[in-house]
mmCIF file of C-alpha atoms in Angstrom:
data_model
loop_
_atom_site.group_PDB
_atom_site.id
_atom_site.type_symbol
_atom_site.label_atom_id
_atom_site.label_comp_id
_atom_site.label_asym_id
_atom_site.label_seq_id
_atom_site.Cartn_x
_atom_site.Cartn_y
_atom_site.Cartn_z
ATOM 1 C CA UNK A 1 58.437 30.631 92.380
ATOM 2 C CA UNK A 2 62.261 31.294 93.836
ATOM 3 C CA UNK A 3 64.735 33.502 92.518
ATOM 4 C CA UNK A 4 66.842 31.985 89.572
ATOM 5 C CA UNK A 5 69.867 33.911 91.614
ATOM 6 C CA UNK A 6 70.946 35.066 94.982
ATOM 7 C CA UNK A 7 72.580 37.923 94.970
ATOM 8 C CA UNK A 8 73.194 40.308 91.375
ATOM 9 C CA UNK A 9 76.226 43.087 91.232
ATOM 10 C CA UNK A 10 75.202 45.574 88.160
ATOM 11 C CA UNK A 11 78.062 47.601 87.204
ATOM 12 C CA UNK A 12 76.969 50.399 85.316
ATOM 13 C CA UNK A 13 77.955 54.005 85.686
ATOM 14 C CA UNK A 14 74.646 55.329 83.764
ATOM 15 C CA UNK A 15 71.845 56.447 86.505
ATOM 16 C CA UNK A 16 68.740 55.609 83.848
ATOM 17 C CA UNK A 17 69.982 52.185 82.580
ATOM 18 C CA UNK A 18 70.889 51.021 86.625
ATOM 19 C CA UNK A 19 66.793 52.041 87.344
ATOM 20 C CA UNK A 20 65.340 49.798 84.315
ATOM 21 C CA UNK A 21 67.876 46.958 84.667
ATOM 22 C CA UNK A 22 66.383 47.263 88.517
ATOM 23 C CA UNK A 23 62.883 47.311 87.958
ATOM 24 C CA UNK A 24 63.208 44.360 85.491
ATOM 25 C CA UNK A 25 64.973 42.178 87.452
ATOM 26 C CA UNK A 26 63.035 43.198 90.407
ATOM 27 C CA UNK A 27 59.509 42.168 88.290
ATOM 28 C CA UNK A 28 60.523 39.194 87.124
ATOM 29 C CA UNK A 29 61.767 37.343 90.176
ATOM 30 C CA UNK A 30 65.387 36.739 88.852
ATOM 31 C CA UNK A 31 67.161 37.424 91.463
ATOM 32 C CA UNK A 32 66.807 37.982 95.456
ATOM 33 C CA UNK A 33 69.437 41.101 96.068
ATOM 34 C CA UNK A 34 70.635 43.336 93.571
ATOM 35 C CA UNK A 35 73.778 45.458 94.254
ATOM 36 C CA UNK A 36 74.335 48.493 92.305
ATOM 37 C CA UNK A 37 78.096 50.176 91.527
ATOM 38 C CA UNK A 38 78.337 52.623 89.746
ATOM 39 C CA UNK A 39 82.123 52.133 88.854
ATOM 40 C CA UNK A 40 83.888 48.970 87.731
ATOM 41 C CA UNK A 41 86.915 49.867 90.452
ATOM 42 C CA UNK A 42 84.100 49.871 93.353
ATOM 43 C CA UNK A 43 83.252 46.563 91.736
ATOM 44 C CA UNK A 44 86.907 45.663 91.919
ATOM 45 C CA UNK A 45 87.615 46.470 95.507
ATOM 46 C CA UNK A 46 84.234 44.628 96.353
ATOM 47 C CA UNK A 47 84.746 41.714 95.150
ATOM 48 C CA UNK A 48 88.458 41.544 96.615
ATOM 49 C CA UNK A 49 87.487 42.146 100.081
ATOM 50 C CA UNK A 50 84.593 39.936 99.983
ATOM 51 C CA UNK A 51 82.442 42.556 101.039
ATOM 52 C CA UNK A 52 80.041 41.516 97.698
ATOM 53 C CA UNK A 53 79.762 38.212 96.535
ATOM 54 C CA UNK A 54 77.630 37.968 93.869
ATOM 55 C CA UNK A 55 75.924 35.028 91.526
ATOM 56 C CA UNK A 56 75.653 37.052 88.690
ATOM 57 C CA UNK A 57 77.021 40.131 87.066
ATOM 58 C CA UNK A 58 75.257 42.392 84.388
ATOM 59 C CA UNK A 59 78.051 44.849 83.028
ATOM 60 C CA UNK A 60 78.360 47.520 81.090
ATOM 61 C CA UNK A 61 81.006 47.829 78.553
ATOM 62 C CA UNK A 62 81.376 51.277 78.172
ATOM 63 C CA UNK A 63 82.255 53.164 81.717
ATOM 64 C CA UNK A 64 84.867 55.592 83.002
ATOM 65 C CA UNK A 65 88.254 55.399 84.194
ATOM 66 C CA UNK A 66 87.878 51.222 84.251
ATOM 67 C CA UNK A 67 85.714 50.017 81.286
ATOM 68 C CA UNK A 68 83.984 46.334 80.974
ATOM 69 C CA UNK A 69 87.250 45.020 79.673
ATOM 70 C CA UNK A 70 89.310 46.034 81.552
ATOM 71 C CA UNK A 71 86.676 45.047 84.595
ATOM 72 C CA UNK A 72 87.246 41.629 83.530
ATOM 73 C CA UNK A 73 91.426 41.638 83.479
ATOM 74 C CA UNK A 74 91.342 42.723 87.131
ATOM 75 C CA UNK A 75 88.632 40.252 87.331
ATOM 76 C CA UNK A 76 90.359 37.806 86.277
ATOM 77 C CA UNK A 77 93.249 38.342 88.694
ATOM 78 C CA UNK A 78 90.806 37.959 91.856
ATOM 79 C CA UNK A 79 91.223 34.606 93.801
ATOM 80 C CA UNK A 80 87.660 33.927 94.345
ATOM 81 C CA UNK A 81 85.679 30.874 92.940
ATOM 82 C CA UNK A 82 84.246 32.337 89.754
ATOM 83 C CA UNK A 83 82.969 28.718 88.699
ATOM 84 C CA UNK A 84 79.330 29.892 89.899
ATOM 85 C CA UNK A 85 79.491 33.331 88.604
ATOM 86 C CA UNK A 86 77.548 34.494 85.017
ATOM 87 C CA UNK A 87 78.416 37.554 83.892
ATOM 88 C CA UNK A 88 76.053 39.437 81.162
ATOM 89 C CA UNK A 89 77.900 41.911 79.422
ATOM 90 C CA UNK A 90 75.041 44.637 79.220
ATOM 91 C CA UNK A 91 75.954 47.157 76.647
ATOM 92 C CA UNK A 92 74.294 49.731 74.002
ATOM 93 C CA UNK A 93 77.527 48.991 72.358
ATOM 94 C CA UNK A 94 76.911 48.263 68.585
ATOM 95 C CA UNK A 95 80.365 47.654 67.622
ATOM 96 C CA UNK A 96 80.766 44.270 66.005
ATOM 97 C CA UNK A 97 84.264 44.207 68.568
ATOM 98 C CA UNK A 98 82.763 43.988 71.558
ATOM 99 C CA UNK A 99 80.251 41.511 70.414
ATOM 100 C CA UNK A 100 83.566 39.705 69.831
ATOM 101 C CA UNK A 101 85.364 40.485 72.378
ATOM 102 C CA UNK A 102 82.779 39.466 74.502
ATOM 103 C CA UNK A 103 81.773 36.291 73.127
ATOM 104 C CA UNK A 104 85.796 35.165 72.953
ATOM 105 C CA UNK A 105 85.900 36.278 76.655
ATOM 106 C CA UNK A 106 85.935 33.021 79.606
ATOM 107 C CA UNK A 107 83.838 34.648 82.109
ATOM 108 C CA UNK A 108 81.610 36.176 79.533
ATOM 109 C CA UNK A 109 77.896 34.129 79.482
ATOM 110 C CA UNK A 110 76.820 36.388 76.997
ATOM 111 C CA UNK A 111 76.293 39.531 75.590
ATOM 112 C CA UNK A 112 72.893 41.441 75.975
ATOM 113 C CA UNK A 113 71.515 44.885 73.990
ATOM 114 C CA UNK A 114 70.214 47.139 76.252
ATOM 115 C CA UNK A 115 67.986 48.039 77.480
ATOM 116 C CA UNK A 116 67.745 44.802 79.294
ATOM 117 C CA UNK A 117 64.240 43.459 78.690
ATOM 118 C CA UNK A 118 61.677 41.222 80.626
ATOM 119 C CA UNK A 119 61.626 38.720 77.180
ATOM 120 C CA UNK A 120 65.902 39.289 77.290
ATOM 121 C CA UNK A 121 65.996 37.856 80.557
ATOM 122 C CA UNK A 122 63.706 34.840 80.240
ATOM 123 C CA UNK A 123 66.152 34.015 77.754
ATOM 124 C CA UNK A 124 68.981 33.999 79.188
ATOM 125 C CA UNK A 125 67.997 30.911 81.531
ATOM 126 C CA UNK A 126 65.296 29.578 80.412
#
């Protein structure tokens, strides 16, 4: 069976959460590549200089110096096609805000508890 996507860019800045999102996307044949950042600015300057150019996005929402949110203003300020880009907003967030936030967001496909799970991800394109 192929990959559902290409390339993934996970933007987390926790160490743990980056090694299960990993190992369940790597077992379930989701994706091909999987690019980990650490910091949403890394993410920033890689997507501007093309040096990443992902099909999907799991991000966190709570990170230093350059949170989820504000990920996806500079985001949104890129001129790249973002047409065939999901983005999972990954979070152990339980504030009923970000849900919101999230879900009122454009680039946002949808919000996801972590930690991600095997049955989280067959649902998210089924």
């Amino acid at each position: 069976m192929a990959s559902r996507f290409k390339t993934c860019l996970l933007i987390d800045d926790n160490y743990i959460d980056n090694f299960v999102t990993r190992k369940i996307l790597e077992g379930s044949n989701f994706v091909e590549e999987i690019i980990v950042v650490r910091s949403a600015t890394d993410a920033i300057n890689s997507l501007r200089d093309g040096s990443v150019k992902p099909d999907v996005i799991f991000l966190d929402v709570r990170m230093p110096l350059m949170g989820g949110f504000e990920f996806l203003d500079e985001y949104d300020k890129i001129d790249i096609d973002k047409t065939a880009i999901k983005i999972f907003m990954l979070s152990s967030s339980l504030d009923p805000l970000d849900m919101r936030k999230s879900t009122d967001n454009k680039y946002i496909t949808q919000f996801i508890h972590k930690p991600l799970t095997q049955k989280a991800l067959e649902e998210l394109c089924p």
